[in-house]
């Protein structure tokens, strides 16, 4: 079957927009209507005119779209496409942590469950984290979770102290600093760029650190370099190479040379065939119970408002 043609047909018949993350495989990025980082996908979820959305990324991204757009049907190719950061921050433990610091504001990475979002004050992504932190009054204490590496990078960048939840991305922590140092010595004309989910041992070698969209723009626009050592998930190479066909892209080395460790196993659960089936059957659909959605909406909506330049108010105490 020509899945690509069938998908295009079903998409228009059923009024569906396909949104894909840069870590989805190249063939999926090529058939999507919009491809982007996690913030862009949340924003496009609000802007597309189609009544229905299929999100080829991971489930927390689709849940965020649903929380912001309850009137839309949000489909995913595979409901098992989770995330190690979500798994590492269970609701009851996150709640107990919050309760230990009732006067602090809780900034939570979008890579979290709807339940965890519902007990957070604001959501951030790696592309807007600094802007959102700036909007929080300096005298407020801040809890940051669930990615400790993103939090520590942010804290260094802004000079703000925070209390961190000890979570990590299982993909980004697998880069190896000794082997990276060796590679840099072998490739002195390459620029190292990294996602802030990498740990500090890797980030200290990176000249540019940022969300997937920022790394992509760097490769596209920095014509001083023709070689880039890239410390993030492999899916991004597809679009990077398209935008800079002349550039040599080198994957930063991982712990085990022979493993496919920098393929996110959750992102790679998305396949063209599953997208076809999801469009055909209109399943699986992401659902968030309304009471939970309304609570999670508050923190996500604060993120959208701050990022759009609006001011917001902050609660004095955690009431949960
Ligand atoms: P971005 O916000 O950069 O898209 O990152 C999402 C993610 O899951 C990185 O591992
Ligand atoms: Fe989660 Fe890491 Fe996969 Fe991103 S790359 S979805 S943070 S497991």
Short mmCIF file of C-alpha atoms in Angstrom, two decimals, residues 1-140:
data_model
loop_
_atom_site.label_atom_id
_atom_site.label_comp_id
_atom_site.label_asym_id
_atom_site.label_seq_id
_atom_site.Cartn_x
_atom_site.Cartn_y
_atom_site.Cartn_z
CA UNK A 1 0.00 0.00 0.00
CA UNK A 2 1.12 3.57 -0.67
CA UNK A 3 0.80 4.75 2.93
CA UNK A 4 1.87 8.26 2.10
CA UNK A 5 -0.92 8.78 -0.46
CA UNK A 6 -3.50 7.11 1.81
CA UNK A 7 -2.46 9.31 4.73
CA UNK A 8 -2.81 12.47 2.63
CA UNK A 9 -6.30 11.33 1.55
CA UNK A 10 -7.47 10.43 5.07
CA UNK A 11 -6.07 13.64 6.49
CA UNK A 12 -8.17 15.84 4.25
CA UNK A 13 -11.28 13.61 4.39
CA UNK A 14 -11.21 13.58 8.18
CA UNK A 15 -9.94 17.14 8.72
CA UNK A 16 -6.75 16.23 10.57
CA UNK A 17 -3.52 18.19 10.94
CA UNK A 18 -0.39 16.09 11.46
CA UNK A 19 2.12 17.55 13.90
CA UNK A 20 5.50 15.85 14.29
CA UNK A 21 8.48 16.31 16.59
CA UNK A 22 12.01 16.61 15.17
CA UNK A 23 12.89 13.29 16.82
CA UNK A 24 10.30 11.35 14.80
CA UNK A 25 11.79 9.43 11.88
CA UNK A 26 12.48 11.39 8.68
CA UNK A 27 9.64 9.83 6.66
CA UNK A 28 7.16 11.02 9.31
CA UNK A 29 8.60 14.52 9.39
CA UNK A 30 8.24 14.64 5.61
CA UNK A 31 4.54 13.83 5.63
CA UNK A 32 3.64 16.08 8.58
CA UNK A 33 1.93 19.45 8.15
CA UNK A 34 4.04 20.98 10.90
CA UNK A 35 7.33 19.81 12.41
CA UNK A 36 8.88 21.42 15.46
CA UNK A 37 10.09 21.35 19.04
CA UNK A 38 7.80 20.73 21.95
CA UNK A 39 6.80 24.38 22.40
CA UNK A 40 6.06 24.85 18.70
CA UNK A 41 3.86 21.74 18.71
CA UNK A 42 1.87 23.05 21.70
CA UNK A 43 1.45 26.41 19.94
CA UNK A 44 0.47 24.91 16.60
CA UNK A 45 -2.09 22.74 18.40
CA UNK A 46 -3.86 26.01 19.25
CA UNK A 47 -3.42 27.57 15.83
CA UNK A 48 -4.34 24.92 13.27
CA UNK A 49 -7.76 25.27 11.72
CA UNK A 50 -8.37 21.51 11.45
CA UNK A 51 -10.82 20.02 13.96
CA UNK A 52 -8.54 17.06 14.69
CA UNK A 53 -4.84 16.60 15.36
CA UNK A 54 -2.53 13.63 15.06
CA UNK A 55 0.64 14.14 17.04
CA UNK A 56 3.66 12.05 16.08
CA UNK A 57 5.89 12.65 19.07
CA UNK A 58 5.38 11.34 22.58
CA UNK A 59 2.20 11.17 24.63
CA UNK A 60 2.93 14.10 26.97
CA UNK A 61 3.09 16.35 23.87
CA UNK A 62 -0.30 15.12 22.68
CA UNK A 63 -1.73 15.50 26.19
CA UNK A 64 -0.55 19.10 26.29
CA UNK A 65 -2.34 19.78 23.00
CA UNK A 66 -5.51 18.17 24.39
CA UNK A 67 -5.32 20.14 27.66
CA UNK A 68 -5.12 23.40 25.68
CA UNK A 69 -7.73 22.36 23.07
CA UNK A 70 -10.37 20.12 24.67
CA UNK A 71 -12.71 20.52 21.70
CA UNK A 72 -10.25 18.80 19.34
CA UNK A 73 -9.79 15.07 18.93
CA UNK A 74 -6.09 14.36 19.50
CA UNK A 75 -4.76 11.11 18.05
CA UNK A 76 -1.38 9.47 18.56
CA UNK A 77 0.18 6.60 16.61
CA UNK A 78 1.03 4.72 19.83
CA UNK A 79 -0.21 5.37 23.36
CA UNK A 80 2.87 3.61 24.78
CA UNK A 81 5.17 6.38 23.51
CA UNK A 82 6.13 7.66 26.94
CA UNK A 83 9.21 9.45 28.26
CA UNK A 84 11.71 8.62 31.01
CA UNK A 85 11.16 12.04 32.57
CA UNK A 86 7.43 11.35 32.89
CA UNK A 87 8.10 7.90 34.37
CA UNK A 88 10.61 9.35 36.81
CA UNK A 89 8.16 11.84 38.30
CA UNK A 90 5.14 9.96 39.67
CA UNK A 91 2.27 12.13 40.84
CA UNK A 92 2.21 11.08 44.51
CA UNK A 93 5.95 11.65 45.00
CA UNK A 94 5.88 14.98 43.16
CA UNK A 95 2.95 16.06 45.32
CA UNK A 96 4.80 15.12 48.52
CA UNK A 97 7.82 17.13 47.29
CA UNK A 98 5.62 20.16 46.60
CA UNK A 99 4.04 19.89 50.02
CA UNK A 100 7.48 20.09 51.62
CA UNK A 101 7.89 23.58 50.08
CA UNK A 102 4.40 25.14 50.16
CA UNK A 103 5.63 28.72 49.65
CA UNK A 104 7.73 27.87 46.57
CA UNK A 105 6.53 28.18 42.97
CA UNK A 106 6.80 24.99 40.96
CA UNK A 107 8.21 25.22 37.40
CA UNK A 108 7.63 21.95 35.60
CA UNK A 109 9.11 20.84 32.29
CA UNK A 110 6.49 19.99 29.66
CA UNK A 111 7.98 16.45 29.74
CA UNK A 112 5.65 15.49 32.61
CA UNK A 113 2.28 13.83 33.08
CA UNK A 114 -1.02 15.74 33.08
CA UNK A 115 -1.30 14.90 36.82
CA UNK A 116 2.08 16.47 37.59
CA UNK A 117 1.15 19.51 35.49
CA UNK A 118 -2.04 19.84 37.56
CA UNK A 119 0.02 20.47 40.73
CA UNK A 120 2.53 22.80 39.04
CA UNK A 121 2.38 26.59 38.78
CA UNK A 122 3.91 26.97 35.35
CA UNK A 123 5.11 24.71 32.55
CA UNK A 124 8.29 25.40 30.58
CA UNK A 125 10.06 23.94 27.58
CA UNK A 126 13.77 24.19 26.85
CA UNK A 127 13.06 26.99 24.37
CA UNK A 128 11.22 29.31 26.78
CA UNK A 129 12.55 28.30 30.22
CA UNK A 130 14.75 31.39 30.73
CA UNK A 131 11.96 33.78 29.67
CA UNK A 132 9.54 32.13 32.08
CA UNK A 133 12.01 32.13 34.96
CA UNK A 134 12.59 35.87 34.37
CA UNK A 135 8.89 36.51 34.87
CA UNK A 136 8.91 34.98 38.38
CA UNK A 137 9.59 37.56 41.14
CA UNK A 138 13.19 37.21 42.36
CA UNK A 139 12.21 36.74 46.00
CA UNK A 140 10.20 33.57 45.29
#
